[in-house]
Amino acid sequence: MSATMTPAETPNTDLSATSDLGRFLVRRPAALIGLTLLVLQILAIIFAPVLSTHDPMQANALRSLQPPSWENWLGTDVSGMDIYSRIIYATRINLLISVTAVGAAFIVGVPIGLLVGYYRGWASNLTMRVFDFVQSFPVFVMGMALVSVMGQEIWNVAIALGVLFTPVFARLIRAETLSLRERSFIAAAKCSGATDIKILFRHILPNALSPAIVQISISIGMAILLTAGLSFIGAGVRMPTPEWGLMVSTGSQQMILGIWWVSFFPGLAIILSVLSFALIADAARDFIDPRRAR
C-alpha cells in the first residue's frame, strides 16, 4: 500500500496558519483593536472621496472656526476648511509618508545589516560609524535638519525619515547575523559548498527577519509622530495640504479661547493611528515568538 498522500489528504498549511492567527486574535483583544483601527485607516485612504463631506482644501472665510454641527461634523478651522474631511484626507498623507519612509529603510537597511554582519572588516566598521553618527543626534532634530536642507515637500519628508530609520533595521539585522553566522548549520552549509550569497539569503536572512518585521510596525508609528511633529513646528508639510500635525498646529493658538475642536480631533487621529501600530507590533512579536506571551 502506497504511503503517498492524495491531494485531498494533504494538510492545508494556509488554512492552518489562518486558523492559528484567528485564535491568536481572539485571545488578544488588544491585537484585534489594533487591527480594527488599521483597517479603518486603510478604508479612509481608499475611500477618502466617498467618506469626506467637503473639499479638504476649500477655504470659506464665512465659516471660520465653526463648532461641530450637522453641516461640519467636526467643525471648521481658522480658514473655514472642514476638519472632518481634512482628517480623512490627511490619513493618506501621514501613512503615505510613514509607510514609504519605513519601507525604504527596511529595503536599504536589511541588506546592509546582512553584509556588515557577515563580512567583518574596515568597510563594516566604517558603515557602523556612519550609522553611529546619524543616531548620535536626537531623531527629531536630525529630521528637521534634513527636511530644511532638502525642502518641505512630502517626498522629502519621507526621504528624511527613511534616512533616520535605515540604521535601526541595519543594526537589528547585523546583530542577528553576527549570532547566526556562528551556528552549526551555517558551518554545514559552507562545508557543502554553498556560496556566500546563498548562505546570506537562504540560511541567514529568513532566520534574522523576525525582529525586523516587528520593528516595521513600531517604526511606522514613530514615523507618524515625527511627521506630525515636523509639520507642527512648520518644518514638514505645508498648508493647505491636509496633515494631522499641521492641523493641530493651526488650532493650537485658538485653544486658549476655548476653540478646542480644531486641534482636538486631529490630535485624536494621531493618537489612534500610533496606538494601532503599537498594538499590532506587540501582537506580532508575541505571534512570531509565542514564548514572550507566556
GROMACS .gro file of C-alpha atoms in nm:
model
  294
    1MET     CA    1   0.000   0.000   0.000
    2SER     CA    2   0.143   0.333  -0.102
    3ALA     CA    3   0.221   0.581   0.173
    4THR     CA    4   0.184   0.875  -0.066
    5MET     CA    5  -0.087   1.114   0.045
    6THR     CA    6  -0.354   1.210  -0.204
    7PRO     CA    7  -0.422   1.582  -0.265
    8ALA     CA    8  -0.735   1.556  -0.051
    9GLU     CA    9  -0.532   1.416   0.235
   10THR     CA   10  -0.257   1.677   0.212
   11PRO     CA   11  -0.285   1.919   0.505
   12ASN     CA   12  -0.370   2.275   0.404
   13THR     CA   13  -0.100   2.480   0.571
   14ASP     CA   14  -0.259   2.810   0.460
   15LEU     CA   15  -0.585   2.724   0.638
   16SER     CA   16  -0.393   2.608   0.942
   17ALA     CA   17  -0.195   2.934   0.959
   18THR     CA   18  -0.515   3.137   0.915
   19SER     CA   19  -0.684   2.936   1.191
   20ASP     CA   20  -0.388   2.991   1.425
   21LEU     CA   21  -0.396   3.365   1.353
   22GLY     CA   22  -0.772   3.377   1.418
   23ARG     CA   23  -0.737   3.200   1.753
   24PHE     CA   24  -0.449   3.430   1.845
   25LEU     CA   25  -0.658   3.742   1.772
   26VAL     CA   26  -0.950   3.607   1.977
   27ARG     CA   27  -0.719   3.556   2.274
   28ARG     CA   28  -0.565   3.903   2.229
   29PRO     CA   29  -0.835   4.174   2.228
   30ALA     CA   30  -0.565   4.444   2.207
   31ALA     CA   31  -0.438   4.297   1.881
   32LEU     CA   32  -0.792   4.292   1.745
   33ILE     CA   33  -0.837   4.658   1.840
   34GLY     CA   34  -0.511   4.750   1.666
   35LEU     CA   35  -0.611   4.557   1.354
   36THR     CA   36  -0.954   4.723   1.351
   37LEU     CA   37  -0.801   5.069   1.375
   38LEU     CA   38  -0.561   4.983   1.093
   39VAL     CA   39  -0.848   4.863   0.872
   40LEU     CA   40  -1.034   5.189   0.937
   41GLN     CA   41  -0.728   5.384   0.825
   42ILE     CA   42  -0.697   5.176   0.510
   43LEU     CA   43  -1.065   5.236   0.432
   44ALA     CA   44  -1.011   5.610   0.483
   45ILE     CA   45  -0.718   5.602   0.241
   46ILE     CA   46  -0.906   5.410  -0.029
   47PHE     CA   47  -1.248   5.574   0.003
   48ALA     CA   48  -1.149   5.928   0.104
   49PRO     CA   49  -1.351   6.094  -0.177
   50VAL     CA   50  -1.659   5.896  -0.072
   51LEU     CA   51  -1.622   5.940   0.304
   52SER     CA   52  -1.541   6.312   0.301
   53THR     CA   53  -1.824   6.565   0.304
   54HIS     CA   54  -1.635   6.870   0.174
   55ASP     CA   55  -1.333   6.962  -0.033
   56PRO     CA   56  -1.047   6.930   0.221
   57MET     CA   57  -0.862   7.232   0.079
   58GLN     CA   58  -1.153   7.466   0.010
   59ALA     CA   59  -1.140   7.767   0.241
   60ASN     CA   60  -1.452   7.961   0.339
   61ALA     CA   61  -1.389   8.270   0.550
   62LEU     CA   62  -1.761   8.294   0.631
   63ARG     CA   63  -1.746   7.952   0.802
   64SER     CA   64  -1.429   8.015   1.004
   65LEU     CA   65  -1.397   7.835   1.341
   66GLN     CA   66  -1.747   7.689   1.337
   67PRO     CA   67  -1.812   7.428   1.610
   68PRO     CA   68  -1.917   7.071   1.523
   69SER     CA   69  -2.258   7.067   1.354
   70TRP     CA   70  -2.465   6.869   1.105
   71GLU     CA   71  -2.304   7.062   0.819
   72ASN     CA   72  -1.948   7.030   0.950
   73TRP     CA   73  -1.935   6.719   1.165
   74LEU     CA   74  -1.609   6.807   1.342
   75GLY     CA   75  -1.626   7.183   1.290
   76THR     CA   76  -1.409   7.409   1.075
   77ASP     CA   77  -1.061   7.557   1.119
   78VAL     CA   78  -0.945   7.918   1.106
   79SER     CA   79  -0.968   7.919   0.725
   80GLY     CA   80  -1.317   7.771   0.723
   81MET     CA   81  -1.198   7.431   0.592
   82ASP     CA   82  -1.391   7.123   0.708
   83ILE     CA   83  -1.192   6.941   0.978
   84TYR     CA   84  -1.355   6.601   0.925
   85SER     CA   85  -1.274   6.596   0.553
   86ARG     CA   86  -0.919   6.714   0.617
   87ILE     CA   87  -0.864   6.438   0.875
   88ILE     CA   88  -0.985   6.176   0.626
   89TYR     CA   89  -0.751   6.301   0.352
   90ALA     CA   90  -0.467   6.355   0.600
   91THR     CA   91  -0.472   5.980   0.665
   92ARG     CA   92  -0.341   5.937   0.312
   93ILE     CA   93  -0.062   6.189   0.361
   94ASN     CA   94   0.056   6.069   0.702
   95LEU     CA   95   0.050   5.700   0.617
   96LEU     CA   96   0.199   5.758   0.272
   97ILE     CA   97   0.497   5.937   0.425
   98SER     CA   98   0.537   5.691   0.713
   99VAL     CA   99   0.496   5.367   0.516
  100THR     CA  100   0.719   5.492   0.233
  101ALA     CA  101   0.992   5.600   0.476
  102VAL     CA  102   0.988   5.278   0.677
  103GLY     CA  103   0.960   5.063   0.365
  104ALA     CA  104   1.264   5.232   0.209
  105ALA     CA  105   1.457   5.199   0.537
  106PHE     CA  106   1.373   4.828   0.550
  107ILE     CA  107   1.474   4.766   0.188
  108VAL     CA  108   1.805   4.950   0.230
  109GLY     CA  109   1.884   4.861   0.591
  110VAL     CA  110   1.830   4.483   0.575
  111PRO     CA  111   2.091   4.409   0.302
  112ILE     CA  112   2.338   4.646   0.466
  113GLY     CA  113   2.287   4.473   0.801
  114LEU     CA  114   2.341   4.133   0.640
  115LEU     CA  115   2.664   4.238   0.472
  116VAL     CA  116   2.823   4.421   0.765
  117GLY     CA  117   2.727   4.136   0.997
  118TYR     CA  118   2.864   3.861   0.774
  119TYR     CA  119   3.173   4.035   0.635
  120ARG     CA  120   3.367   4.191   0.919
  121GLY     CA  121   3.640   4.438   0.827
  122TRP     CA  122   3.719   4.804   0.775
  123ALA     CA  123   3.420   4.857   0.542
  124SER     CA  124   3.182   4.715   0.802
  125ASN     CA  125   3.335   4.927   1.077
  126LEU     CA  126   3.313   5.240   0.861
  127THR     CA  127   2.946   5.170   0.786
  128MET     CA  128   2.865   5.130   1.154
  129ARG     CA  129   3.047   5.454   1.239
  130VAL     CA  130   2.831   5.636   0.983
  131PHE     CA  131   2.522   5.489   1.149
  132ASP     CA  132   2.658   5.593   1.489
  133PHE     CA  133   2.693   5.948   1.359
  134VAL     CA  134   2.334   5.955   1.228
  135GLN     CA  135   2.195   5.814   1.552
  136SER     CA  136   2.405   6.037   1.776
  137PHE     CA  137   2.168   6.327   1.709
  138PRO     CA  138   1.815   6.343   1.851
  139VAL     CA  139   1.583   6.194   1.589
  140PHE     CA  140   1.357   6.498   1.573
  141VAL     CA  141   1.647   6.743   1.537
  142MET     CA  142   1.809   6.533   1.265
  143GLY     CA  143   1.481   6.505   1.079
  144MET     CA  144   1.426   6.880   1.100
  145ALA     CA  145   1.775   6.945   0.963
  146LEU     CA  146   1.734   6.704   0.672
  147VAL     CA  147   1.394   6.845   0.572
  148SER     CA  148   1.529   7.201   0.596
  149VAL     CA  149   1.812   7.112   0.357
  150MET     CA  150   1.601   6.917   0.107
  151GLY     CA  151   1.285   7.128   0.117
  152GLN     CA  152   0.939   7.098   0.270
  153GLU     CA  153   0.784   6.856   0.023
  154ILE     CA  154   0.600   6.535   0.103
  155TRP     CA  155   0.861   6.311  -0.063
  156ASN     CA  156   1.147   6.499   0.102
  157VAL     CA  157   0.993   6.433   0.443
  158ALA     CA  158   0.966   6.063   0.352
  159ILE     CA  159   1.330   6.052   0.238
  160ALA     CA  160   1.448   6.224   0.556
  161LEU     CA  161   1.261   5.978   0.776
  162GLY     CA  162   1.390   5.688   0.565
  163VAL     CA  163   1.747   5.802   0.633
  164LEU     CA  164   1.672   5.814   1.006
  165PHE     CA  165   1.520   5.465   1.022
  166THR     CA  166   1.771   5.284   0.800
  167PRO     CA  167   2.031   5.242   1.081
  168VAL     CA  168   1.761   5.086   1.302
  169PHE     CA  169   1.695   4.800   1.060
  170ALA     CA  170   2.061   4.762   0.971
  171ARG     CA  171   2.160   4.724   1.334
  172LEU     CA  172   1.883   4.471   1.404
  173ILE     CA  173   1.980   4.251   1.110
  174ARG     CA  174   2.351   4.290   1.183
  175ALA     CA  175   2.302   4.169   1.541
  176GLU     CA  176   2.106   3.865   1.423
  177THR     CA  177   2.360   3.793   1.150
  178LEU     CA  178   2.653   3.806   1.392
  179SER     CA  179   2.477   3.544   1.604
  180LEU     CA  180   2.359   3.321   1.319
  181ARG     CA  181   2.692   3.311   1.130
  182GLU     CA  182   2.845   3.113   1.418
  183ARG     CA  183   2.572   2.846   1.418
  184SER     CA  184   2.644   2.489   1.314
  185PHE     CA  185   2.400   2.490   1.021
  186ILE     CA  186   2.599   2.777   0.862
  187ALA     CA  187   2.919   2.577   0.900
  188ALA     CA  188   2.742   2.279   0.742
  189ALA     CA  189   2.627   2.495   0.451
  190LYS     CA  190   2.985   2.615   0.394
  191CYS     CA  191   3.113   2.258   0.401
  192SER     CA  192   2.855   2.159   0.140
  193GLY     CA  193   2.992   2.424  -0.094
  194ALA     CA  194   2.721   2.690  -0.061
  195THR     CA  195   2.821   3.034  -0.182
  196ASP     CA  196   2.812   3.339   0.044
  197ILE     CA  197   2.509   3.476  -0.141
  198LYS     CA  198   2.320   3.151  -0.087
  199ILE     CA  199   2.416   3.143   0.281
  200LEU     CA  200   2.311   3.505   0.331
  201PHE     CA  201   1.976   3.494   0.158
  202ARG     CA  202   1.868   3.132   0.206
  203HIS     CA  203   2.001   3.050   0.551
  204ILE     CA  204   2.064   3.371   0.746
  205LEU     CA  205   1.803   3.617   0.618
  206PRO     CA  206   1.492   3.402   0.685
  207ASN     CA  207   1.610   3.342   1.041
  208ALA     CA  208   1.703   3.707   1.102
  209LEU     CA  209   1.387   3.877   0.974
  210SER     CA  210   1.156   3.827   1.273
  211PRO     CA  211   1.272   4.127   1.481
  212ALA     CA  212   1.282   4.346   1.169
  213ILE     CA  213   0.921   4.256   1.086
  214VAL     CA  214   0.810   4.362   1.434
  215GLN     CA  215   1.020   4.679   1.403
  216ILE     CA  216   0.830   4.778   1.086
  217SER     CA  217   0.511   4.839   1.280
  218ILE     CA  218   0.692   5.019   1.562
  219SER     CA  219   0.878   5.241   1.314
  220ILE     CA  220   0.561   5.333   1.124
  221GLY     CA  221   0.407   5.459   1.448
  222MET     CA  222   0.721   5.658   1.523
  223ALA     CA  223   0.726   5.796   1.168
  224ILE     CA  224   0.367   5.918   1.207
  225LEU     CA  225   0.467   6.104   1.524
  226LEU     CA  226   0.776   6.252   1.358
  227THR     CA  227   0.580   6.360   1.050
  228ALA     CA  228   0.318   6.527   1.267
  229GLY     CA  229   0.585   6.687   1.487
  230LEU     CA  230   0.777   6.831   1.194
  231SER     CA  231   0.459   6.975   1.044
  232PHE     CA  232   0.354   7.112   1.382
  233ILE     CA  233   0.666   7.330   1.408
  234GLY     CA  234   0.647   7.431   1.041
  235ALA     CA  235   0.932   7.211   0.918
  236GLY     CA  236   0.722   6.945   0.745
  237VAL     CA  237   0.417   6.950   0.520
  238ARG     CA  238   0.288   7.298   0.437
  239MET     CA  239  -0.060   7.446   0.408
  240PRO     CA  240  -0.309   7.387   0.259
  241THR     CA  241  -0.213   7.017   0.239
  242PRO     CA  242  -0.418   6.821   0.496
  243GLU     CA  243  -0.183   6.673   0.756
  244TRP     CA  244  -0.259   6.587   1.118
  245GLY     CA  245   0.032   6.769   1.283
  246LEU     CA  246  -0.024   7.077   1.071
  247MET     CA  247  -0.391   7.078   1.168
  248VAL     CA  248  -0.302   7.058   1.537
  249SER     CA  249  -0.060   7.347   1.492
  250THR     CA  250  -0.324   7.555   1.314
  251GLY     CA  251  -0.567   7.516   1.603
  252SER     CA  252  -0.321   7.542   1.892
  253GLN     CA  253  -0.349   7.922   1.908
  254GLN     CA  254  -0.727   7.901   1.947
  255MET     CA  255  -0.719   7.652   2.236
  256ILE     CA  256  -0.680   7.932   2.492
  257LEU     CA  257  -1.002   8.086   2.357
  258GLY     CA  258  -1.196   7.767   2.414
  259ILE     CA  259  -1.197   7.668   2.047
  260TRP     CA  260  -1.087   7.312   2.119
  261TRP     CA  261  -1.213   7.116   1.819
  262VAL     CA  262  -0.957   7.248   1.568
  263SER     CA  263  -0.668   7.072   1.746
  264PHE     CA  264  -0.852   6.802   1.939
  265PHE     CA  265  -0.979   6.586   1.654
  266PRO     CA  266  -0.654   6.578   1.451
  267GLY     CA  267  -0.466   6.505   1.773
  268LEU     CA  268  -0.705   6.219   1.844
  269ALA     CA  269  -0.640   6.084   1.494
  270ILE     CA  270  -0.265   6.083   1.564
  271ILE     CA  271  -0.316   5.901   1.894
  272LEU     CA  272  -0.538   5.631   1.744
  273SER     CA  273  -0.312   5.578   1.444
  274VAL     CA  274   0.005   5.541   1.653
  275LEU     CA  275  -0.184   5.320   1.900
  276SER     CA  276  -0.294   5.086   1.621
  277PHE     CA  277   0.062   5.024   1.505
  278ALA     CA  278   0.188   4.986   1.863
  279LEU     CA  279  -0.076   4.720   1.937
  280ILE     CA  280  -0.003   4.541   1.610
  281ALA     CA  281   0.372   4.543   1.683
  282ASP     CA  282   0.315   4.397   2.028
  283ALA     CA  283   0.087   4.128   1.887
  284ALA     CA  284   0.328   4.048   1.601
  285ARG     CA  285   0.613   4.000   1.849
  286ASP     CA  286   0.410   3.752   2.053
  287PHE     CA  287   0.277   3.572   1.744
  288ILE     CA  288   0.625   3.526   1.598
  289ASP     CA  289   0.773   3.423   1.935
  290PRO     CA  290   0.495   3.267   2.147
  291ARG     CA  291   0.734   3.221   2.443
  292ARG     CA  292   0.720   3.600   2.503
  293ALA     CA  293   0.343   3.586   2.554
  294ARG     CA  294   0.369   3.348   2.845
   0.00000   0.00000   0.00000
